[in-house]
Short mmCIF file of C-alpha atoms in Angstrom, two decimals:
data_model
loop_
_atom_site.label_atom_id
_atom_site.label_comp_id
_atom_site.label_asym_id
_atom_site.label_seq_id
_atom_site.Cartn_x
_atom_site.Cartn_y
_atom_site.Cartn_z
CA MET Y 31 0.06 0.09 0.65
CA GLY Y 32 2.58 2.60 1.06
CA ALA Y 33 5.51 1.69 -2.11
CA HIS Y 34 2.75 3.42 -4.61
CA HIS Y 35 3.19 7.26 -3.50
CA HIS Y 36 6.71 7.00 -3.11
CA SER Y 37 6.15 8.53 -6.48
CA TYR Y 38 5.17 11.55 -5.66
CA ASN Y 39 7.55 14.05 -4.48
CA PHE Y 40 5.57 16.26 -1.91
CA SER Y 41 8.11 18.77 -1.19
CA GLU Y 42 7.11 20.27 -4.46
CA GLN Y 43 6.90 23.60 -4.72
CA PHE Y 44 4.88 25.56 -6.46
CA SER Y 45 6.33 28.72 -8.68
CA PHE Y 46 4.88 31.74 -9.60
CA GLY Y 47 6.03 33.88 -11.95
CA GLY Y 48 5.62 33.98 -15.77
CA LYS Y 49 1.82 34.58 -16.93
CA ALA Y 50 -0.02 33.95 -14.00
CA LYS Y 51 2.34 36.94 -11.95
CA THR Y 52 2.13 39.60 -14.93
CA ILE Y 53 -1.96 38.74 -15.61
CA SER Y 54 -3.00 39.55 -11.52
CA LEU Y 55 -0.30 43.30 -11.45
CA VAL Y 56 -1.98 44.14 -14.81
CA ALA Y 57 -5.19 43.27 -13.38
CA ILE Y 58 -3.93 45.37 -9.90
CA VAL Y 59 -2.91 48.26 -11.88
CA ILE Y 60 -6.51 48.02 -14.08
CA GLY Y 61 -8.24 48.32 -10.65
CA VAL Y 62 -5.82 51.43 -8.71
CA LEU Y 63 -6.90 53.11 -12.74
CA ALA Y 64 -10.84 52.08 -12.00
CA ILE Y 65 -10.69 53.62 -8.64
CA ALA Y 66 -8.62 56.50 -9.40
CA TYR Y 67 -11.51 57.26 -12.38
CA GLY Y 68 -14.03 57.11 -9.91
CA PHE Y 69 -12.26 60.02 -7.39
CA LEU Y 70 -11.46 62.24 -10.09
CA THR Y 71 -15.12 61.65 -11.85
CA GLY Y 72 -17.10 62.70 -8.73
CA LEU Y 73 -17.83 59.24 -7.87
CA THR Y 74 -16.23 59.34 -4.83
CA GLU Y 75 -18.93 57.92 -1.97
CA ARG Y 76 -19.93 54.83 -5.23
CA THR Y 77 -15.84 54.44 -5.66
CA PHE Y 78 -15.92 53.82 -1.39
CA LEU Y 79 -18.29 51.11 -1.26
CA ASN Y 80 -17.37 49.45 -4.01
CA LEU Y 81 -13.68 49.57 -2.15
CA LEU Y 82 -14.95 48.54 0.49
CA LEU Y 83 -17.49 45.71 -1.21
CA MET Y 84 -13.78 43.98 -2.48
CA SER Y 85 -11.71 44.44 0.99
CA TYR Y 86 -14.64 43.23 2.50
CA TYR Y 87 -15.15 40.03 0.23
CA PHE Y 88 -11.12 39.83 0.56
CA THR Y 89 -10.92 39.79 3.85
CA CYS Y 90 -13.91 37.06 4.07
CA VAL Y 91 -12.30 34.61 1.78
CA CYS Y 92 -8.97 34.82 3.94
CA ALA Y 93 -11.23 34.58 6.80
CA ALA Y 94 -13.08 30.70 5.20
CA GLY Y 95 -9.62 29.50 4.70
CA LEU Y 96 -8.64 30.13 8.15
CA PHE Y 97 -11.97 28.76 9.41
CA PHE Y 98 -11.68 25.70 6.54
CA CYS Y 99 -8.31 24.93 8.09
CA ALA Y 100 -9.70 25.09 11.65
CA ILE Y 101 -12.21 22.46 10.79
CA GLN Y 102 -10.35 20.33 9.31
CA PHE Y 103 -7.98 20.15 12.88
CA VAL Y 104 -10.97 20.36 15.22
CA ALA Y 105 -12.51 17.80 12.87
CA GLN Y 106 -9.22 15.50 13.10
CA ALA Y 107 -10.60 15.21 8.93
CA GLY Y 108 -8.60 13.00 6.88
CA TRP Y 109 -9.60 13.64 3.54
CA SER Y 110 -8.35 16.75 3.17
CA ALA Y 111 -4.68 16.96 5.04
CA SER Y 112 -3.62 16.71 1.24
CA LEU Y 113 -4.84 19.78 0.03
CA LEU Y 114 -4.70 22.15 3.29
CA ARG Y 115 -1.54 24.06 2.15
CA VAL Y 116 -3.89 25.94 -0.19
CA PRO Y 117 -6.78 27.03 2.33
CA GLN Y 118 -3.11 28.00 4.81
CA ALA Y 119 -2.53 29.80 1.82
CA PHE Y 120 -5.29 32.08 1.96
CA ALA Y 121 -5.14 32.52 6.08
CA LYS Y 122 -1.45 33.42 5.87
CA VAL Y 123 -2.99 36.40 3.76
CA LEU Y 124 -5.63 37.66 6.49
CA PRO Y 125 -3.89 39.37 8.51
CA PHE Y 126 -2.53 41.93 4.71
CA ALA Y 127 -6.46 41.14 3.61
CA SER Y 128 -7.53 42.90 7.30
CA ILE Y 129 -4.83 46.14 6.98
CA VAL Y 130 -6.69 46.51 2.90
CA LEU Y 131 -10.29 46.65 5.02
CA LEU Y 132 -9.70 48.84 7.79
CA ILE Y 133 -7.80 51.22 5.81
CA VAL Y 134 -10.84 51.52 3.61
CA VAL Y 135 -13.68 51.19 6.63
CA ALA Y 136 -11.08 53.90 8.52
CA SER Y 137 -10.93 56.38 5.63
CA GLY Y 138 -14.69 55.99 4.99
CA LEU Y 139 -15.12 57.20 7.91
CA PHE Y 140 -13.17 59.88 8.82
CA THR Y 141 -14.34 61.62 4.99
CA ASN Y 142 -18.30 60.56 5.87
CA ASN Y 143 -18.17 58.59 2.64
CA LEU Y 144 -19.02 55.29 4.65
CA TYR Y 145 -21.34 55.03 7.15
CA HIS Y 146 -22.87 59.09 7.26
CA SER Y 147 -26.30 57.75 8.48
CA TRP Y 148 -25.20 57.06 12.23
CA ASN Y 149 -21.31 58.96 11.53
CA SER Y 150 -23.11 62.82 12.22
CA HIS Y 151 -24.75 64.62 14.94
CA GLU Y 152 -28.13 65.30 12.90
CA ALA Y 153 -28.20 60.97 12.13
CA ALA Y 154 -27.38 59.79 15.63
CA GLU Y 155 -29.42 61.89 17.40
CA HIS Y 156 -32.34 59.87 16.13
CA PHE Y 157 -31.06 56.50 17.93
CA SER Y 158 -31.53 55.11 21.66
CA SER Y 159 -28.44 56.39 23.74
CA SER Y 160 -27.22 52.50 23.64
CA LYS Y 161 -27.28 52.19 19.43
CA ALA Y 162 -25.34 56.23 19.55
CA SER Y 163 -22.77 54.70 22.25
CA TYR Y 164 -22.44 51.14 19.77
CA LEU Y 165 -21.75 53.54 17.06
CA THR Y 166 -19.56 55.81 18.04
CA PRO Y 167 -16.36 55.77 15.07
CA LEU Y 168 -13.49 55.38 18.52
CA PHE Y 169 -15.69 52.33 19.94
CA PHE Y 170 -16.18 51.01 15.73
CA LEU Y 171 -12.70 51.49 14.66
CA SER Y 172 -11.25 49.52 18.07
CA ARG Y 173 -13.74 46.27 17.29
CA LEU Y 174 -12.96 45.98 14.15
CA VAL Y 175 -9.14 45.88 15.06
CA LEU Y 176 -9.44 43.71 17.62
CA PHE Y 177 -11.40 41.28 15.76
CA LEU Y 178 -9.35 41.41 12.96
CA GLY Y 179 -6.59 40.91 14.88
CA ALA Y 180 -7.32 37.93 17.05
CA TYR Y 181 -8.39 36.04 13.70
CA SER Y 182 -5.39 37.55 12.18
CA VAL Y 183 -3.06 36.08 15.59
CA PHE Y 184 -4.56 31.95 14.78
CA ALA Y 185 -4.33 32.34 11.65
CA ILE Y 186 -0.26 33.13 11.61
CA LEU Y 187 0.11 30.80 14.45
CA ILE Y 188 -1.71 27.76 12.97
CA THR Y 189 -0.04 27.92 9.56
CA LYS Y 190 3.16 28.89 11.56
CA LEU Y 191 2.71 25.31 13.22
CA SER Y 192 1.84 23.74 9.70
CA ASN Y 193 5.20 24.90 8.84
CA ASN Y 194 6.92 23.46 12.13
CA GLU Y 195 5.36 20.01 11.47
CA ASP Y 196 7.16 20.03 8.27
CA LEU Y 197 10.80 20.73 9.62
CA GLU Y 198 10.07 18.72 12.91
CA GLY Y 199 7.89 15.19 12.30
CA GLY Y 200 5.93 14.12 15.28
CA LEU Y 201 2.68 14.76 17.24
CA SER Y 202 2.97 18.01 18.53
CA SER Y 203 2.13 20.79 16.16
CA TYR Y 204 -0.57 18.59 15.08
CA LYS Y 205 -2.04 18.53 18.52
CA LYS Y 206 -1.19 22.30 18.77
CA SER Y 207 -3.20 22.95 15.72
CA ILE Y 208 -5.93 20.90 17.12
CA LYS Y 209 -6.39 23.30 20.32
CA TYR Y 210 -5.65 26.41 18.91
CA SER Y 211 -8.35 25.44 15.81
CA ALA Y 212 -10.87 25.47 18.67
CA ILE Y 213 -10.50 28.62 20.36
CA PHE Y 214 -10.66 30.21 17.47
CA LEU Y 215 -13.21 28.77 16.44
CA VAL Y 216 -15.25 29.87 19.77
CA ILE Y 217 -14.18 33.53 19.66
CA PHE Y 218 -15.27 33.34 15.80
CA GLY Y 219 -18.33 31.70 16.10
CA PHE Y 220 -19.16 34.59 18.57
CA THR Y 221 -17.40 37.18 16.81
CA THR Y 222 -18.30 36.97 13.13
CA PRO Y 223 -22.34 38.29 12.93
CA LEU Y 224 -21.09 41.31 15.10
CA TRP Y 225 -17.76 41.83 12.42
CA ALA Y 226 -20.97 41.34 9.52
CA PHE Y 227 -23.49 43.63 11.37
CA ASP Y 228 -20.33 47.07 12.62
CA THR Y 229 -19.07 46.62 8.16
CA ILE Y 230 -22.32 45.77 6.19
CA MET Y 231 -25.13 46.19 8.19
CA SER Y 232 -25.05 49.42 9.97
CA LEU Y 233 -24.44 50.99 6.28
CA GLU Y 234 -27.90 51.42 6.91
CA ALA Y 235 -27.87 52.02 10.72
CA HIS Y 236 -31.74 52.30 10.89
CA TRP Y 237 -32.44 48.89 9.80
CA PHE Y 238 -31.32 45.40 11.70
CA SER Y 239 -31.58 41.69 11.57
CA THR Y 240 -31.17 39.49 13.70
CA MET Y 241 -29.97 36.52 10.82
CA PHE Y 242 -27.92 39.53 9.44
CA GLY Y 243 -24.53 37.59 10.72
CA TRP Y 244 -25.20 33.91 9.89
CA TYR Y 245 -26.55 35.55 6.15
CA ASN Y 246 -22.74 36.83 6.03
CA PHE Y 247 -21.69 33.52 7.42
CA ALA Y 248 -22.88 31.90 4.82
CA ALA Y 249 -21.81 34.30 1.94
CA MET Y 250 -18.60 34.28 3.25
CA TRP Y 251 -18.01 30.42 4.05
CA VAL Y 252 -19.43 29.37 0.10
CA ALA Y 253 -16.76 31.82 -1.11
CA GLY Y 254 -14.94 30.82 0.62
CA LEU Y 255 -15.43 27.22 -0.40
CA ALA Y 256 -15.63 28.70 -4.61
CA ALA Y 257 -12.03 30.37 -3.83
CA ILE Y 258 -10.14 26.93 -2.28
CA THR Y 259 -11.82 24.40 -4.37
CA LEU Y 260 -10.70 26.95 -7.59
CA THR Y 261 -8.06 27.22 -6.38
CA VAL Y 262 -7.51 23.38 -6.19
CA ILE Y 263 -8.49 22.84 -10.13
CA LEU Y 264 -6.31 25.23 -11.20
CA LEU Y 265 -2.87 24.02 -9.62
CA LYS Y 266 -4.51 20.61 -10.85
CA LYS Y 267 -4.24 22.29 -13.84
CA ALA Y 268 -1.29 23.03 -13.88
CA GLY Y 269 0.69 20.16 -13.51
CA TYR Y 270 0.35 20.15 -9.43
CA MET Y 271 -1.12 17.79 -7.12
CA PRO Y 272 -1.14 15.06 -8.41
CA TRP Y 273 -2.30 13.43 -5.36
CA LEU Y 274 -5.25 14.61 -5.46
CA ASN Y 275 -7.61 13.01 -7.07
CA ASP Y 276 -11.98 12.96 -8.62
CA ASN Y 277 -12.94 11.92 -4.47
CA HIS Y 278 -10.49 14.72 -2.99
CA MET Y 279 -12.29 17.02 -5.76
CA HIS Y 280 -16.02 15.62 -5.40
CA ASP Y 281 -15.61 16.46 -1.37
CA LEU Y 282 -14.70 19.62 -2.25
CA GLY Y 283 -18.40 19.61 -4.42
CA LYS Y 284 -20.26 18.30 -1.39
CA PHE Y 285 -18.83 20.89 0.28
CA VAL Y 286 -19.88 23.88 -1.95
CA PHE Y 287 -23.44 22.27 -3.33
CA ALA Y 288 -23.96 22.00 0.57
CA PHE Y 289 -23.23 25.60 1.35
CA SER Y 290 -25.03 26.84 -1.31
CA ILE Y 291 -28.02 25.35 -0.10
CA PHE Y 292 -27.08 26.68 3.41
CA TRP Y 293 -26.38 29.82 2.59
CA THR Y 294 -30.64 29.98 0.46
CA TYR Y 295 -31.28 28.67 3.87
CA ILE Y 296 -30.79 31.85 5.75
CA TRP Y 297 -31.41 33.82 2.82
CA PHE Y 298 -35.09 32.84 2.45
CA SER Y 299 -35.41 32.49 6.13
CA GLN Y 300 -34.87 36.62 6.82
CA PHE Y 301 -37.15 37.04 3.79
CA LEU Y 302 -39.76 35.08 5.25
CA LEU Y 303 -39.48 36.90 8.89
CA ILE Y 304 -39.35 40.01 8.07
CA TYR Y 305 -42.26 39.14 5.18
CA TYR Y 306 -44.43 38.15 8.00
CA ALA Y 307 -43.94 40.10 10.74
CA ASN Y 308 -44.28 43.08 8.14
CA MET Y 309 -42.61 45.74 10.42
CA PRO Y 310 -41.89 48.94 8.48
CA GLU Y 311 -38.34 50.08 10.15
CA GLU Y 312 -37.85 45.97 8.40
CA THR Y 313 -39.23 46.25 5.86
CA VAL Y 314 -37.63 48.77 4.25
CA TYR Y 315 -34.61 46.35 3.92
CA PHE Y 316 -36.79 44.35 1.03
CA TYR Y 317 -37.99 46.80 -0.17
CA LYS Y 318 -35.19 49.12 -1.45
CA ARG Y 319 -34.49 45.98 -3.47
CA LEU Y 320 -37.17 44.98 -5.24
CA GLU Y 321 -38.13 48.55 -7.15
CA GLY Y 322 -36.72 49.85 -9.82
CA ASN Y 323 -33.17 48.81 -11.11
CA PHE Y 324 -32.32 46.48 -7.99
CA LEU Y 325 -35.44 44.07 -9.36
CA PRO Y 326 -33.94 41.81 -11.37
CA LEU Y 327 -30.59 41.14 -9.80
CA PHE Y 328 -32.29 40.16 -6.55
CA TRP Y 329 -33.90 37.51 -8.87
CA LEU Y 330 -30.49 37.17 -10.46
CA ASN Y 331 -28.90 36.78 -6.83
CA LEU Y 332 -30.62 33.93 -5.89
CA ILE Y 333 -30.90 32.10 -9.23
CA VAL Y 334 -27.28 32.17 -9.23
CA ASN Y 335 -26.24 31.70 -6.12
CA PHE Y 336 -28.80 28.50 -5.72
CA MET Y 337 -30.20 27.43 -8.54
CA SER Y 338 -27.28 26.36 -10.55
CA PRO Y 339 -25.15 25.01 -8.12
CA VAL Y 340 -27.98 22.91 -6.88
CA LEU Y 341 -28.70 22.13 -9.96
CA ILE Y 342 -25.38 21.56 -11.22
CA LEU Y 343 -24.09 19.62 -8.60
CA MET Y 344 -26.65 17.78 -7.60
CA SER Y 345 -25.18 14.48 -9.50
CA ARG Y 346 -22.28 12.13 -8.52
CA ASP Y 347 -20.94 13.58 -12.11
CA GLY Y 348 -21.23 17.31 -11.60
CA LYS Y 349 -19.00 17.35 -8.86
CA ARG Y 350 -15.99 15.47 -10.37
CA LYS Y 351 -15.78 16.89 -13.30
CA LEU Y 352 -12.97 19.01 -12.93
CA ASN Y 353 -14.53 21.61 -15.56
CA VAL Y 354 -18.26 21.61 -14.52
CA LEU Y 355 -16.82 21.89 -10.78
CA MET Y 356 -14.35 25.08 -12.15
CA GLY Y 357 -17.45 26.92 -13.63
CA VAL Y 358 -19.54 26.96 -10.74
CA CYS Y 359 -16.72 28.18 -8.89
CA ILE Y 360 -16.22 30.18 -10.83
CA LEU Y 361 -20.47 31.49 -11.59
CA LEU Y 362 -20.53 31.52 -7.04
CA LEU Y 363 -17.53 34.54 -7.05
CA CYS Y 364 -19.39 36.32 -9.33
CA GLY Y 365 -23.13 35.51 -7.69
CA HIS Y 366 -21.46 36.22 -4.31
CA TRP Y 367 -20.42 39.35 -5.62
CA LEU Y 368 -23.70 40.19 -6.19
CA ASP Y 369 -24.90 38.86 -3.30
CA TYR Y 370 -22.84 41.49 -1.65
CA TYR Y 371 -22.85 44.36 -4.01
CA MET Y 372 -27.37 43.72 -2.98
CA MET Y 373 -26.84 43.96 0.50
CA ILE Y 374 -24.22 46.90 0.57
CA MET Y 375 -25.82 49.75 -2.73
CA PRO Y 376 -29.54 49.70 -2.98
CA GLY Y 377 -29.32 51.10 0.99
CA THR Y 378 -26.20 53.26 0.27
CA ILE Y 379 -26.69 55.49 -2.54
CA ALA Y 380 -29.98 53.06 -4.26
CA GLU Y 381 -31.17 54.66 -7.48
CA ASN Y 382 -27.23 56.14 -7.95
CA ALA Y 383 -25.95 52.71 -7.88
CA GLY Y 384 -23.90 51.59 -11.24
CA PHE Y 385 -22.17 48.72 -12.92
CA GLY Y 386 -19.53 50.23 -14.72
CA ILE Y 387 -16.20 51.21 -14.80
CA VAL Y 388 -15.59 51.82 -11.30
CA GLU Y 389 -17.04 47.82 -10.36
CA ILE Y 390 -15.42 45.77 -13.29
CA GLY Y 391 -12.44 47.49 -12.94
CA THR Y 392 -12.44 47.77 -9.02
CA ALA Y 393 -13.25 43.98 -8.76
CA VAL Y 394 -10.51 43.12 -11.84
CA GLY Y 395 -7.92 44.98 -9.50
CA PHE Y 396 -9.23 42.69 -5.88
CA VAL Y 397 -8.85 39.57 -7.83
CA GLY Y 398 -5.51 40.39 -9.09
CA LEU Y 399 -4.81 41.69 -5.71
CA PHE Y 400 -6.18 38.47 -3.92
CA THR Y 401 -4.10 36.19 -7.03
CA PHE Y 402 -0.89 38.21 -6.14
CA SER Y 403 -1.02 37.82 -2.22
CA ILE Y 404 -2.16 33.67 -2.57
CA LEU Y 405 -0.14 32.59 -5.22
CA THR Y 406 3.31 34.11 -3.16
CA SER Y 407 1.71 33.17 0.14
CA LEU Y 408 1.73 29.21 -1.40
CA SER Y 409 4.79 29.38 -3.44
CA LYS Y 410 6.40 30.01 0.07
CA VAL Y 411 6.24 26.17 1.67
CA PRO Y 412 5.95 22.91 -0.11
CA LEU Y 413 2.31 22.21 -1.71
CA ALA Y 414 2.24 18.17 0.60
CA PRO Y 415 2.42 19.45 4.43
CA LYS Y 416 5.05 16.25 4.24
CA ASN Y 417 4.77 14.63 8.42
CA HIS Y 418 0.88 15.12 8.59
CA PRO Y 419 -0.44 12.37 10.50
CA PHE Y 420 -3.44 11.51 8.74
CA LEU Y 421 -1.52 12.48 5.29
CA GLU Y 422 -1.77 8.37 4.32
CA GLU Y 423 -4.89 8.77 4.71
CA SER Y 424 -5.71 11.05 2.63
CA LEU Y 425 -3.70 9.68 -0.63
CA ASN Y 426 -6.40 6.70 -0.25
CA HIS Y 427 -9.14 8.14 0.23
CA GLN Y 428 -12.47 6.93 -2.09
CA ILE Y 429 -16.06 8.30 -1.80
#
């Protein structure tokens, strides 16, 4: 059984150069130009909202990478051992993504281009004293620094342990990983909803939904799984990670399939609660999204993020064919861009929202930034955690 594995080179490293590097740098330049265009043509608030959308998206996907690793450790899962380096690369970029998000939030807050529904004296007077004291710029930013700082610390700890394991072997790194992952999951579970309330829900500070945190978590997790799966597929297509087989892909496909349904369940729960309670301060959220140009996007959001993954990935084959799975992942990554767009735009700039140079350019720029930072981090360590206690199990994984 053990013999045929030695044909794999577990110290194989990804080399980041050539076309991939050029394309990602060009994409970053396009992004910078589009953002400059937005500011120079007077679309300041719209540009800020797009920066918020993409920096939040970027940070969420990196956080989902860390969450993926943590779940695998706590569950002591074997199947995923041989692909862990991909979500770990995401986790390593989390501190950088967090800084980008903090810069966007802070500059938007202080120039009054973001969060002005509560960040001015006139607006703040309409709130109860508890809400007004919760939404003060300093307390707001310190919460964000605290949450993202905590996640980043765990990202560094957990990825460092995996590198130590490569060097030292033994079980001590693995056992510590389980302990840190468990602590992280508790902290993450309690703070993710607050992070979503702060970053996105407080854009429309008069509206609130208790489901909103889990709705954001679901979006983050689906998008993260799609990004992890897409990265694995592209690495395989480039000839890396030959030890990953159809069974690993099938499992990633099942994750993407299952959590797309979970996202829809949360989306629908939020919608239904607000629909049948029919309280004006809550229904305003959907009222804004069911009128004008937003109406077709409202339905498109559900079709792309629910109908397509369910119909395409329902069959066993759909999850095992690389190109099909790759198509669904790209679709979902675009779909959750739309999901965030629908969370952010209707309640802030409403009829001034659009889809043009600013939106496309900012998205392209951040995709470039994401690709550049993830692949740089991926190229620093071997593509297999060669001393992971379950590596052998992962190589023989069959479903």
